Amino acid sequence: MNTLANLRDVAHLVPGLKLGVLWRSDAPHFGDLPPEGHEPWPPSLVVDLRDEAERSHGHPLAESTVVVAVPVFADAAVQAQAGGGTLKGLYAQMIKGEAAARLVEAVTVVAGADGPSLVHCSAGKDRTGLTVALALALIGVERRHIVEDYVLTTESMPGVIARMSRQFGIGDGAANLAEIPQEVLQAPAYAIESVLDVWEAHPGGVEEWFYAAGGEAAVVTRLRERLLDA
């Protein structure tokens, strides 16, 4: 597959958003063809949530657009183990401390952009999923729509795994699916709901959580202006 496997405009599924502003995807690869239905390509801004090791070979879009690296979860493997090896445990670690501050930073970068913005990690599921969920929650998108956008990634995971398998030379993508825990290959509603529960339970809701993690009110205002179709 020589094009992105998990690319979508968030506005296609979430009502009330402007089309062509917030895109999400798995990681672009060198040699990829421009995706259909996403013009202009590349977008004006790319927010790369991967860590330094994942970005060691450079970014395929760096010569043609602005790429901002915001490594949301630099020690994902260690943190996942600390979270008990489950998605809920992993996500609980991602909304604490330095990881939470990086989520805030990623949303802040998106809010300050002009034109289409693409947010991606490796698969476009966990780091991307939480970043997009935070942006949507901050602008008042209904919980059910945030969940619907998140779970849509499950349909794309076979293609994502196939691309990653070829990139890292680990054999046939389909064969490797059997070696990976099923939860990792999916985007179950309960995983993102566990994050939304924390944000909603925070005193003052998700906005106050955002501010406590280093965010600013002006960013929320700008995000609403950028994303909401008034």
JSON list of C-alpha atoms in Angstrom, two decimals:
[
{"chain": "A", "resi": 1, "resn": "MET", "atom": "CA", "xyz": [0.00, 0.00, 0.00]},
{"chain": "A", "resi": 2, "resn": "ASN", "atom": "CA", "xyz": [1.63, 3.24, -1.15]},
{"chain": "A", "resi": 3, "resn": "THR", "atom": "CA", "xyz": [-0.78, 5.68, 0.43]},
{"chain": "A", "resi": 4, "resn": "LEU", "atom": "CA", "xyz": [-1.99, 6.44, 3.93]},
{"chain": "A", "resi": 5, "resn": "ALA", "atom": "CA", "xyz": [-4.19, 3.72, 5.42]},
{"chain": "A", "resi": 6, "resn": "ASN", "atom": "CA", "xyz": [-5.85, 5.66, 8.24]},
{"chain": "A", "resi": 7, "resn": "LEU", "atom": "CA", "xyz": [-6.37, 9.15, 6.84]},
{"chain": "A", "resi": 8, "resn": "ARG", "atom": "CA", "xyz": [-9.58, 11.09, 7.32]},
{"chain": "A", "resi": 9, "resn": "ASP", "atom": "CA", "xyz": [-10.94, 14.58, 7.68]},
{"chain": "A", "resi": 10, "resn": "VAL", "atom": "CA", "xyz": [-12.44, 14.61, 11.17]},
{"chain": "A", "resi": 11, "resn": "ALA", "atom": "CA", "xyz": [-15.28, 16.83, 9.91]},
{"chain": "A", "resi": 12, "resn": "HIS", "atom": "CA", "xyz": [-16.64, 14.05, 7.69]},
{"chain": "A", "resi": 13, "resn": "LEU", "atom": "CA", "xyz": [-17.89, 12.17, 10.74]},
{"chain": "A", "resi": 14, "resn": "VAL", "atom": "CA", "xyz": [-18.25, 14.90, 13.36]},
{"chain": "A", "resi": 15, "resn": "PRO", "atom": "CA", "xyz": [-21.10, 17.33, 12.62]},
{"chain": "A", "resi": 16, "resn": "GLY", "atom": "CA", "xyz": [-20.60, 21.05, 13.01]},
{"chain": "A", "resi": 17, "resn": "LEU", "atom": "CA", "xyz": [-16.95, 21.16, 11.96]},
{"chain": "A", "resi": 18, "resn": "LYS", "atom": "CA", "xyz": [-15.36, 22.91, 9.01]},
{"chain": "A", "resi": 19, "resn": "LEU", "atom": "CA", "xyz": [-14.15, 20.59, 6.28]},
{"chain": "A", "resi": 20, "resn": "GLY", "atom": "CA", "xyz": [-10.50, 20.72, 5.32]},
{"chain": "A", "resi": 21, "resn": "VAL", "atom": "CA", "xyz": [-9.15, 21.95, 8.65]},
{"chain": "A", "resi": 22, "resn": "LEU", "atom": "CA", "xyz": [-8.32, 18.96, 10.88]},
{"chain": "A", "resi": 23, "resn": "TRP", "atom": "CA", "xyz": [-7.04, 15.73, 9.36]},
{"chain": "A", "resi": 24, "resn": "ARG", "atom": "CA", "xyz": [-5.68, 12.67, 11.16]},
{"chain": "A", "resi": 25, "resn": "SER", "atom": "CA", "xyz": [-3.70, 9.71, 9.89]},
{"chain": "A", "resi": 26, "resn": "ASP", "atom": "CA", "xyz": [-1.05, 7.07, 10.33]},
{"chain": "A", "resi": 27, "resn": "ALA", "atom": "CA", "xyz": [2.54, 8.01, 9.51]},
{"chain": "A", "resi": 28, "resn": "PRO", "atom": "CA", "xyz": [3.35, 9.10, 5.95]},
{"chain": "A", "resi": 29, "resn": "HIS", "atom": "CA", "xyz": [6.08, 7.03, 4.26]},
{"chain": "A", "resi": 30, "resn": "PHE", "atom": "CA", "xyz": [8.64, 8.04, 1.67]},
{"chain": "A", "resi": 31, "resn": "GLY", "atom": "CA", "xyz": [7.26, 7.17, -1.75]},
{"chain": "A", "resi": 32, "resn": "ASP", "atom": "CA", "xyz": [3.60, 7.54, -0.79]},
{"chain": "A", "resi": 33, "resn": "LEU", "atom": "CA", "xyz": [1.23, 8.80, -3.46]},
{"chain": "A", "resi": 34, "resn": "PRO", "atom": "CA", "xyz": [-0.85, 11.88, -2.65]},
{"chain": "A", "resi": 35, "resn": "PRO", "atom": "CA", "xyz": [-4.14, 10.71, -1.11]},
{"chain": "A", "resi": 36, "resn": "GLU", "atom": "CA", "xyz": [-7.34, 11.29, -3.02]},
{"chain": "A", "resi": 37, "resn": "GLY", "atom": "CA", "xyz": [-9.91, 13.68, -1.61]},
{"chain": "A", "resi": 38, "resn": "HIS", "atom": "CA", "xyz": [-7.51, 15.63, 0.58]},
{"chain": "A", "resi": 39, "resn": "GLU", "atom": "CA", "xyz": [-6.49, 18.78, -1.22]},
{"chain": "A", "resi": 40, "resn": "PRO", "atom": "CA", "xyz": [-4.23, 20.62, -1.02]},
{"chain": "A", "resi": 41, "resn": "TRP", "atom": "CA", "xyz": [-1.61, 17.96, -0.33]},
{"chain": "A", "resi": 42, "resn": "PRO", "atom": "CA", "xyz": [0.49, 18.18, 1.65]},
{"chain": "A", "resi": 43, "resn": "PRO", "atom": "CA", "xyz": [-1.50, 20.18, 4.20]},
{"chain": "A", "resi": 44, "resn": "SER", "atom": "CA", "xyz": [-0.23, 23.50, 5.53]},
{"chain": "A", "resi": 45, "resn": "LEU", "atom": "CA", "xyz": [0.88, 21.95, 8.80]},
{"chain": "A", "resi": 46, "resn": "VAL", "atom": "CA", "xyz": [1.86, 18.45, 9.91]},
{"chain": "A", "resi": 47, "resn": "VAL", "atom": "CA", "xyz": [2.02, 17.65, 13.63]},
{"chain": "A", "resi": 48, "resn": "ASP", "atom": "CA", "xyz": [4.17, 14.55, 14.13]},
{"chain": "A", "resi": 49, "resn": "LEU", "atom": "CA", "xyz": [3.49, 12.94, 17.52]},
{"chain": "A", "resi": 50, "resn": "ARG", "atom": "CA", "xyz": [6.14, 10.21, 17.21]},
{"chain": "A", "resi": 51, "resn": "ASP", "atom": "CA", "xyz": [9.26, 10.08, 19.35]},
{"chain": "A", "resi": 52, "resn": "GLU", "atom": "CA", "xyz": [12.78, 10.79, 18.14]},
{"chain": "A", "resi": 53, "resn": "ALA", "atom": "CA", "xyz": [13.61, 7.17, 17.38]},
{"chain": "A", "resi": 54, "resn": "GLU", "atom": "CA", "xyz": [10.51, 6.81, 15.21]},
{"chain": "A", "resi": 55, "resn": "ARG", "atom": "CA", "xyz": [11.52, 9.96, 13.31]},
{"chain": "A", "resi": 56, "resn": "SER", "atom": "CA", "xyz": [15.14, 8.94, 12.85]},
{"chain": "A", "resi": 57, "resn": "HIS", "atom": "CA", "xyz": [14.90, 8.71, 9.05]},
{"chain": "A", "resi": 58, "resn": "GLY", "atom": "CA", "xyz": [13.30, 12.12, 8.65]},
{"chain": "A", "resi": 59, "resn": "HIS", "atom": "CA", "xyz": [9.82, 13.09, 7.55]},
{"chain": "A", "resi": 60, "resn": "PRO", "atom": "CA", "xyz": [8.69, 12.56, 3.93]},
{"chain": "A", "resi": 61, "resn": "LEU", "atom": "CA", "xyz": [6.73, 15.83, 3.89]},
{"chain": "A", "resi": 62, "resn": "ALA", "atom": "CA", "xyz": [9.37, 18.03, 5.53]},
{"chain": "A", "resi": 63, "resn": "GLU", "atom": "CA", "xyz": [10.62, 19.51, 2.26]},
{"chain": "A", "resi": 64, "resn": "SER", "atom": "CA", "xyz": [7.17, 20.56, 1.08]},
{"chain": "A", "resi": 65, "resn": "THR", "atom": "CA", "xyz": [5.37, 21.80, 4.19]},
{"chain": "A", "resi": 66, "resn": "VAL", "atom": "CA", "xyz": [5.81, 22.73, 7.85]},
{"chain": "A", "resi": 67, "resn": "VAL", "atom": "CA", "xyz": [6.33, 19.71, 10.11]},
{"chain": "A", "resi": 68, "resn": "VAL", "atom": "CA", "xyz": [6.26, 20.23, 13.87]},
{"chain": "A", "resi": 69, "resn": "ALA", "atom": "CA", "xyz": [7.43, 17.38, 16.09]},
{"chain": "A", "resi": 70, "resn": "VAL", "atom": "CA", "xyz": [5.55, 17.01, 19.37]},
{"chain": "A", "resi": 71, "resn": "PRO", "atom": "CA", "xyz": [6.59, 13.64, 20.85]},
{"chain": "A", "resi": 72, "resn": "VAL", "atom": "CA", "xyz": [3.57, 12.97, 23.03]},
{"chain": "A", "resi": 73, "resn": "PHE", "atom": "CA", "xyz": [4.76, 9.70, 24.45]},
{"chain": "A", "resi": 74, "resn": "ALA", "atom": "CA", "xyz": [8.51, 9.28, 24.19]},
{"chain": "A", "resi": 75, "resn": "ASP", "atom": "CA", "xyz": [8.72, 6.13, 26.32]},
{"chain": "A", "resi": 76, "resn": "ALA", "atom": "CA", "xyz": [5.55, 4.41, 25.16]},
{"chain": "A", "resi": 77, "resn": "ALA", "atom": "CA", "xyz": [6.72, 0.88, 25.86]},
{"chain": "A", "resi": 78, "resn": "VAL", "atom": "CA", "xyz": [7.78, 1.69, 29.42]},
{"chain": "A", "resi": 79, "resn": "GLN", "atom": "CA", "xyz": [4.64, 3.66, 30.10]},
{"chain": "A", "resi": 80, "resn": "ALA", "atom": "CA", "xyz": [2.43, 0.93, 28.67]},
{"chain": "A", "resi": 81, "resn": "GLN", "atom": "CA", "xyz": [3.98, -1.56, 31.07]},
{"chain": "A", "resi": 82, "resn": "ALA", "atom": "CA", "xyz": [3.38, 0.86, 33.92]},
{"chain": "A", "resi": 83, "resn": "GLY", "atom": "CA", "xyz": [-0.24, 1.05, 32.81]},
{"chain": "A", "resi": 84, "resn": "GLY", "atom": "CA", "xyz": [-0.70, -2.69, 33.09]},
{"chain": "A", "resi": 85, "resn": "GLY", "atom": "CA", "xyz": [-0.33, -3.44, 29.38]},
{"chain": "A", "resi": 86, "resn": "THR", "atom": "CA", "xyz": [-3.91, -2.42, 28.51]},
{"chain": "A", "resi": 87, "resn": "LEU", "atom": "CA", "xyz": [-5.17, 0.47, 26.40]},
{"chain": "A", "resi": 88, "resn": "LYS", "atom": "CA", "xyz": [-7.01, 1.95, 29.37]},
{"chain": "A", "resi": 89, "resn": "GLY", "atom": "CA", "xyz": [-3.83, 1.73, 31.42]},
{"chain": "A", "resi": 90, "resn": "LEU", "atom": "CA", "xyz": [-1.78, 3.21, 28.60]},
{"chain": "A", "resi": 91, "resn": "TYR", "atom": "CA", "xyz": [-4.20, 6.08, 28.13]},
{"chain": "A", "resi": 92, "resn": "ALA", "atom": "CA", "xyz": [-4.29, 6.76, 31.86]},
{"chain": "A", "resi": 93, "resn": "GLN", "atom": "CA", "xyz": [-0.53, 7.36, 31.67]},
{"chain": "A", "resi": 94, "resn": "MET", "atom": "CA", "xyz": [-0.92, 9.56, 28.59]},
{"chain": "A", "resi": 95, "resn": "ILE", "atom": "CA", "xyz": [-3.10, 12.11, 30.38]},
{"chain": "A", "resi": 96, "resn": "LYS", "atom": "CA", "xyz": [-0.71, 12.62, 33.28]},
{"chain": "A", "resi": 97, "resn": "GLY", "atom": "CA", "xyz": [2.45, 14.66, 33.76]},
{"chain": "A", "resi": 98, "resn": "GLU", "atom": "CA", "xyz": [4.72, 15.32, 30.81]},
{"chain": "A", "resi": 99, "resn": "ALA", "atom": "CA", "xyz": [2.57, 13.31, 28.40]},
{"chain": "A", "resi": 100, "resn": "ALA", "atom": "CA", "xyz": [-0.44, 15.48, 29.25]},
{"chain": "A", "resi": 101, "resn": "ALA", "atom": "CA", "xyz": [1.63, 18.61, 28.67]},
{"chain": "A", "resi": 102, "resn": "ARG", "atom": "CA", "xyz": [2.60, 17.29, 25.24]},
{"chain": "A", "resi": 103, "resn": "LEU", "atom": "CA", "xyz": [-1.04, 16.65, 24.35]},
{"chain": "A", "resi": 104, "resn": "VAL", "atom": "CA", "xyz": [-1.72, 20.26, 25.28]},
{"chain": "A", "resi": 105, "resn": "GLU", "atom": "CA", "xyz": [1.23, 21.38, 23.15]},
{"chain": "A", "resi": 106, "resn": "ALA", "atom": "CA", "xyz": [-0.03, 19.42, 20.15]},
{"chain": "A", "resi": 107, "resn": "VAL", "atom": "CA", "xyz": [-3.50, 20.96, 20.38]},
{"chain": "A", "resi": 108, "resn": "THR", "atom": "CA", "xyz": [-1.93, 24.39, 20.80]},
{"chain": "A", "resi": 109, "resn": "VAL", "atom": "CA", "xyz": [0.06, 23.95, 17.59]},
{"chain": "A", "resi": 110, "resn": "VAL", "atom": "CA", "xyz": [-3.09, 22.95, 15.70]},
{"chain": "A", "resi": 111, "resn": "ALA", "atom": "CA", "xyz": [-4.96, 25.95, 17.07]},
{"chain": "A", "resi": 112, "resn": "GLY", "atom": "CA", "xyz": [-2.28, 28.35, 15.88]},
{"chain": "A", "resi": 113, "resn": "ALA", "atom": "CA", "xyz": [-2.14, 27.08, 12.31]},
{"chain": "A", "resi": 114, "resn": "ASP", "atom": "CA", "xyz": [-3.68, 28.43, 9.13]},
{"chain": "A", "resi": 115, "resn": "GLY", "atom": "CA", "xyz": [-5.10, 26.03, 6.57]},
{"chain": "A", "resi": 116, "resn": "PRO", "atom": "CA", "xyz": [-5.38, 22.25, 6.81]},
{"chain": "A", "resi": 117, "resn": "SER", "atom": "CA", "xyz": [-3.55, 20.55, 9.68]},
{"chain": "A", "resi": 118, "resn": "LEU", "atom": "CA", "xyz": [-2.61, 16.87, 9.75]},
{"chain": "A", "resi": 119, "resn": "VAL", "atom": "CA", "xyz": [-2.04, 15.17, 13.11]},
{"chain": "A", "resi": 120, "resn": "HIS", "atom": "CA", "xyz": [-0.36, 11.76, 13.00]},
{"chain": "A", "resi": 121, "resn": "CYS", "atom": "CA", "xyz": [1.68, 9.26, 14.98]},
{"chain": "A", "resi": 122, "resn": "SER", "atom": "CA", "xyz": [2.65, 5.80, 13.72]},
{"chain": "A", "resi": 123, "resn": "ALA", "atom": "CA", "xyz": [-0.73, 4.10, 13.47]},
{"chain": "A", "resi": 124, "resn": "GLY", "atom": "CA", "xyz": [-2.92, 7.17, 13.93]},
{"chain": "A", "resi": 125, "resn": "LYS", "atom": "CA", "xyz": [-4.71, 5.50, 16.81]},
{"chain": "A", "resi": 126, "resn": "ASP", "atom": "CA", "xyz": [-3.44, 6.18, 20.34]},
{"chain": "A", "resi": 127, "resn": "ARG", "atom": "CA", "xyz": [-1.42, 9.40, 20.40]},
{"chain": "A", "resi": 128, "resn": "THR", "atom": "CA", "xyz": [-3.40, 10.78, 17.49]},
{"chain": "A", "resi": 129, "resn": "GLY", "atom": "CA", "xyz": [-6.66, 9.56, 18.98]},
{"chain": "A", "resi": 130, "resn": "LEU", "atom": "CA", "xyz": [-6.11, 11.34, 22.28]},
{"chain": "A", "resi": 131, "resn": "THR", "atom": "CA", "xyz": [-4.90, 14.54, 20.64]},
{"chain": "A", "resi": 132, "resn": "VAL", "atom": "CA", "xyz": [-7.94, 14.72, 18.37]},
{"chain": "A", "resi": 133, "resn": "ALA", "atom": "CA", "xyz": [-10.28, 13.77, 21.20]},
{"chain": "A", "resi": 134, "resn": "LEU", "atom": "CA", "xyz": [-8.88, 16.59, 23.34]},
{"chain": "A", "resi": 135, "resn": "ALA", "atom": "CA", "xyz": [-9.30, 19.13, 20.55]},
{"chain": "A", "resi": 136, "resn": "LEU", "atom": "CA", "xyz": [-12.88, 18.03, 19.95]},
{"chain": "A", "resi": 137, "resn": "ALA", "atom": "CA", "xyz": [-13.77, 17.97, 23.64]},
{"chain": "A", "resi": 138, "resn": "LEU", "atom": "CA", "xyz": [-12.40, 21.49, 24.11]},
{"chain": "A", "resi": 139, "resn": "ILE", "atom": "CA", "xyz": [-14.66, 22.91, 21.40]},
{"chain": "A", "resi": 140, "resn": "GLY", "atom": "CA", "xyz": [-17.75, 21.22, 22.80]},
{"chain": "A", "resi": 141, "resn": "VAL", "atom": "CA", "xyz": [-18.23, 18.27, 20.44]},
{"chain": "A", "resi": 142, "resn": "GLU", "atom": "CA", "xyz": [-20.66, 15.73, 21.87]},
{"chain": "A", "resi": 143, "resn": "ARG", "atom": "CA", "xyz": [-19.07, 12.74, 23.57]},
{"chain": "A", "resi": 144, "resn": "ARG", "atom": "CA", "xyz": [-20.70, 10.23, 21.22]},
{"chain": "A", "resi": 145, "resn": "HIS", "atom": "CA", "xyz": [-19.19, 11.90, 18.17]},
{"chain": "A", "resi": 146, "resn": "ILE", "atom": "CA", "xyz": [-15.73, 11.89, 19.74]},
{"chain": "A", "resi": 147, "resn": "VAL", "atom": "CA", "xyz": [-16.09, 8.18, 20.40]},
{"chain": "A", "resi": 148, "resn": "GLU", "atom": "CA", "xyz": [-17.39, 7.51, 16.87]},
{"chain": "A", "resi": 149, "resn": "ASP", "atom": "CA", "xyz": [-14.37, 9.22, 15.33]},
{"chain": "A", "resi": 150, "resn": "TYR", "atom": "CA", "xyz": [-11.98, 7.29, 17.54]},
{"chain": "A", "resi": 151, "resn": "VAL", "atom": "CA", "xyz": [-13.43, 3.82, 16.92]},
{"chain": "A", "resi": 152, "resn": "LEU", "atom": "CA", "xyz": [-13.40, 4.32, 13.14]},
{"chain": "A", "resi": 153, "resn": "THR", "atom": "CA", "xyz": [-9.67, 3.58, 13.21]},
{"chain": "A", "resi": 154, "resn": "THR", "atom": "CA", "xyz": [-10.35, -0.11, 13.89]},
{"chain": "A", "resi": 155, "resn": "GLU", "atom": "CA", "xyz": [-11.44, -0.52, 10.25]},
{"chain": "A", "resi": 156, "resn": "SER", "atom": "CA", "xyz": [-8.09, 0.82, 9.05]},
{"chain": "A", "resi": 157, "resn": "MET", "atom": "CA", "xyz": [-5.78, -1.19, 11.29]},
{"chain": "A", "resi": 158, "resn": "PRO", "atom": "CA", "xyz": [-5.12, -4.12, 8.89]},
{"chain": "A", "resi": 159, "resn": "GLY", "atom": "CA", "xyz": [-3.84, -1.63, 6.33]},
{"chain": "A", "resi": 160, "resn": "VAL", "atom": "CA", "xyz": [-1.84, 0.24, 8.96]},
{"chain": "A", "resi": 161, "resn": "ILE", "atom": "CA", "xyz": [-0.17, -2.96, 10.17]},
{"chain": "A", "resi": 162, "resn": "ALA", "atom": "CA", "xyz": [0.61, -4.01, 6.60]},
{"chain": "A", "resi": 163, "resn": "ARG", "atom": "CA", "xyz": [2.32, -0.67, 5.93]},
{"chain": "A", "resi": 164, "resn": "MET", "atom": "CA", "xyz": [4.30, -0.81, 9.16]},
{"chain": "A", "resi": 165, "resn": "SER", "atom": "CA", "xyz": [5.32, -4.41, 8.49]},
{"chain": "A", "resi": 166, "resn": "ARG", "atom": "CA", "xyz": [6.72, -3.54, 5.08]},
{"chain": "A", "resi": 167, "resn": "GLN", "atom": "CA", "xyz": [8.45, -0.42, 6.37]},
{"chain": "A", "resi": 168, "resn": "PHE", "atom": "CA", "xyz": [10.27, -2.23, 9.15]},
{"chain": "A", "resi": 169, "resn": "GLY", "atom": "CA", "xyz": [10.87, -5.43, 7.19]},
{"chain": "A", "resi": 170, "resn": "ILE", "atom": "CA", "xyz": [9.07, -7.84, 9.49]},
{"chain": "A", "resi": 171, "resn": "GLY", "atom": "CA", "xyz": [7.50, -10.01, 6.84]},
{"chain": "A", "resi": 172, "resn": "ASP", "atom": "CA", "xyz": [3.93, -10.40, 5.70]},
{"chain": "A", "resi": 173, "resn": "GLY", "atom": "CA", "xyz": [1.60, -7.90, 7.39]},
{"chain": "A", "resi": 174, "resn": "ALA", "atom": "CA", "xyz": [-1.32, -10.30, 7.65]},
{"chain": "A", "resi": 175, "resn": "ALA", "atom": "CA", "xyz": [0.83, -12.99, 9.22]},
{"chain": "A", "resi": 176, "resn": "ASN", "atom": "CA", "xyz": [2.09, -10.60, 11.86]},
{"chain": "A", "resi": 177, "resn": "LEU", "atom": "CA", "xyz": [-1.43, -9.66, 12.95]},
{"chain": "A", "resi": 178, "resn": "ALA", "atom": "CA", "xyz": [-1.70, -12.95, 14.83]},
{"chain": "A", "resi": 179, "resn": "GLU", "atom": "CA", "xyz": [1.36, -12.07, 16.92]},
{"chain": "A", "resi": 180, "resn": "ILE", "atom": "CA", "xyz": [-0.05, -8.78, 18.21]},
{"chain": "A", "resi": 181, "resn": "PRO", "atom": "CA", "xyz": [-2.54, -8.54, 21.11]},
{"chain": "A", "resi": 182, "resn": "GLN", "atom": "CA", "xyz": [-5.98, -7.95, 19.63]},
{"chain": "A", "resi": 183, "resn": "GLU", "atom": "CA", "xyz": [-6.65, -4.88, 21.76]},
{"chain": "A", "resi": 184, "resn": "VAL", "atom": "CA", "xyz": [-3.65, -3.17, 20.21]},
{"chain": "A", "resi": 185, "resn": "LEU", "atom": "CA", "xyz": [-5.12, -3.73, 16.74]},
{"chain": "A", "resi": 186, "resn": "GLN", "atom": "CA", "xyz": [-8.39, -2.07, 17.63]},
{"chain": "A", "resi": 187, "resn": "ALA", "atom": "CA", "xyz": [-9.76, 1.24, 18.81]},
{"chain": "A", "resi": 188, "resn": "PRO", "atom": "CA", "xyz": [-12.44, 0.11, 21.29]},
{"chain": "A", "resi": 189, "resn": "ALA", "atom": "CA", "xyz": [-14.93, 2.65, 22.57]},
{"chain": "A", "resi": 190, "resn": "TYR", "atom": "CA", "xyz": [-14.17, 1.87, 26.21]},
{"chain": "A", "resi": 191, "resn": "ALA", "atom": "CA", "xyz": [-10.55, 3.01, 25.78]},
{"chain": "A", "resi": 192, "resn": "ILE", "atom": "CA", "xyz": [-11.33, 6.57, 24.72]},
{"chain": "A", "resi": 193, "resn": "GLU", "atom": "CA", "xyz": [-14.35, 6.68, 27.03]},
{"chain": "A", "resi": 194, "resn": "SER", "atom": "CA", "xyz": [-12.00, 6.12, 29.96]},
{"chain": "A", "resi": 195, "resn": "VAL", "atom": "CA", "xyz": [-10.15, 9.29, 28.96]},
{"chain": "A", "resi": 196, "resn": "LEU", "atom": "CA", "xyz": [-13.34, 11.28, 28.46]},
{"chain": "A", "resi": 197, "resn": "ASP", "atom": "CA", "xyz": [-14.47, 10.14, 31.91]},
{"chain": "A", "resi": 198, "resn": "VAL", "atom": "CA", "xyz": [-11.34, 11.64, 33.47]},
{"chain": "A", "resi": 199, "resn": "TRP", "atom": "CA", "xyz": [-11.72, 14.92, 31.61]},
{"chain": "A", "resi": 200, "resn": "GLU", "atom": "CA", "xyz": [-15.39, 15.23, 32.46]},
{"chain": "A", "resi": 201, "resn": "ALA", "atom": "CA", "xyz": [-14.79, 14.37, 36.13]},
{"chain": "A", "resi": 202, "resn": "HIS", "atom": "CA", "xyz": [-12.05, 16.98, 36.49]},
{"chain": "A", "resi": 203, "resn": "PRO", "atom": "CA", "xyz": [-13.28, 20.03, 38.46]},
{"chain": "A", "resi": 204, "resn": "GLY", "atom": "CA", "xyz": [-14.42, 22.45, 35.78]},
{"chain": "A", "resi": 205, "resn": "GLY", "atom": "CA", "xyz": [-14.37, 19.79, 33.08]},
{"chain": "A", "resi": 206, "resn": "VAL", "atom": "CA", "xyz": [-12.00, 19.34, 30.17]},
{"chain": "A", "resi": 207, "resn": "GLU", "atom": "CA", "xyz": [-11.15, 23.05, 29.88]},
{"chain": "A", "resi": 208, "resn": "GLU", "atom": "CA", "xyz": [-9.86, 23.20, 33.44]},
{"chain": "A", "resi": 209, "resn": "TRP", "atom": "CA", "xyz": [-7.94, 19.97, 32.85]},
{"chain": "A", "resi": 210, "resn": "PHE", "atom": "CA", "xyz": [-6.39, 21.63, 29.79]},
{"chain": "A", "resi": 211, "resn": "TYR", "atom": "CA", "xyz": [-5.40, 24.71, 31.79]},
{"chain": "A", "resi": 212, "resn": "ALA", "atom": "CA", "xyz": [-4.00, 22.60, 34.63]},
{"chain": "A", "resi": 213, "resn": "ALA", "atom": "CA", "xyz": [-1.80, 20.78, 32.10]},
{"chain": "A", "resi": 214, "resn": "GLY", "atom": "CA", "xyz": [-0.42, 24.07, 30.77]},
{"chain": "A", "resi": 215, "resn": "GLY", "atom": "CA", "xyz": [-3.00, 25.15, 28.21]},
{"chain": "A", "resi": 216, "resn": "GLU", "atom": "CA", "xyz": [-4.29, 28.69, 27.72]},
{"chain": "A", "resi": 217, "resn": "ALA", "atom": "CA", "xyz": [-7.81, 30.06, 27.27]},
{"chain": "A", "resi": 218, "resn": "ALA", "atom": "CA", "xyz": [-6.77, 31.87, 24.08]},
{"chain": "A", "resi": 219, "resn": "VAL", "atom": "CA", "xyz": [-5.92, 28.51, 22.54]},
{"chain": "A", "resi": 220, "resn": "VAL", "atom": "CA", "xyz": [-9.41, 27.18, 23.22]},
{"chain": "A", "resi": 221, "resn": "THR", "atom": "CA", "xyz": [-10.92, 30.30, 21.67]},
{"chain": "A", "resi": 222, "resn": "ARG", "atom": "CA", "xyz": [-8.71, 30.01, 18.60]},
{"chain": "A", "resi": 223, "resn": "LEU", "atom": "CA", "xyz": [-9.46, 26.29, 18.31]},
{"chain": "A", "resi": 224, "resn": "ARG", "atom": "CA", "xyz": [-13.19, 26.98, 18.25]},
{"chain": "A", "resi": 225, "resn": "GLU", "atom": "CA", "xyz": [-12.72, 29.64, 15.59]},
{"chain": "A", "resi": 226, "resn": "ARG", "atom": "CA", "xyz": [-10.62, 27.27, 13.49]},
{"chain": "A", "resi": 227, "resn": "LEU", "atom": "CA", "xyz": [-12.74, 24.14, 13.74]},
{"chain": "A", "resi": 228, "resn": "LEU", "atom": "CA", "xyz": [-16.36, 25.08, 14.32]},
{"chain": "A", "resi": 229, "resn": "ASP", "atom": "CA", "xyz": [-18.53, 25.79, 11.31]},
{"chain": "A", "resi": 230, "resn": "ALA", "atom": "CA", "xyz": [-20.38, 28.85, 12.59]}
]
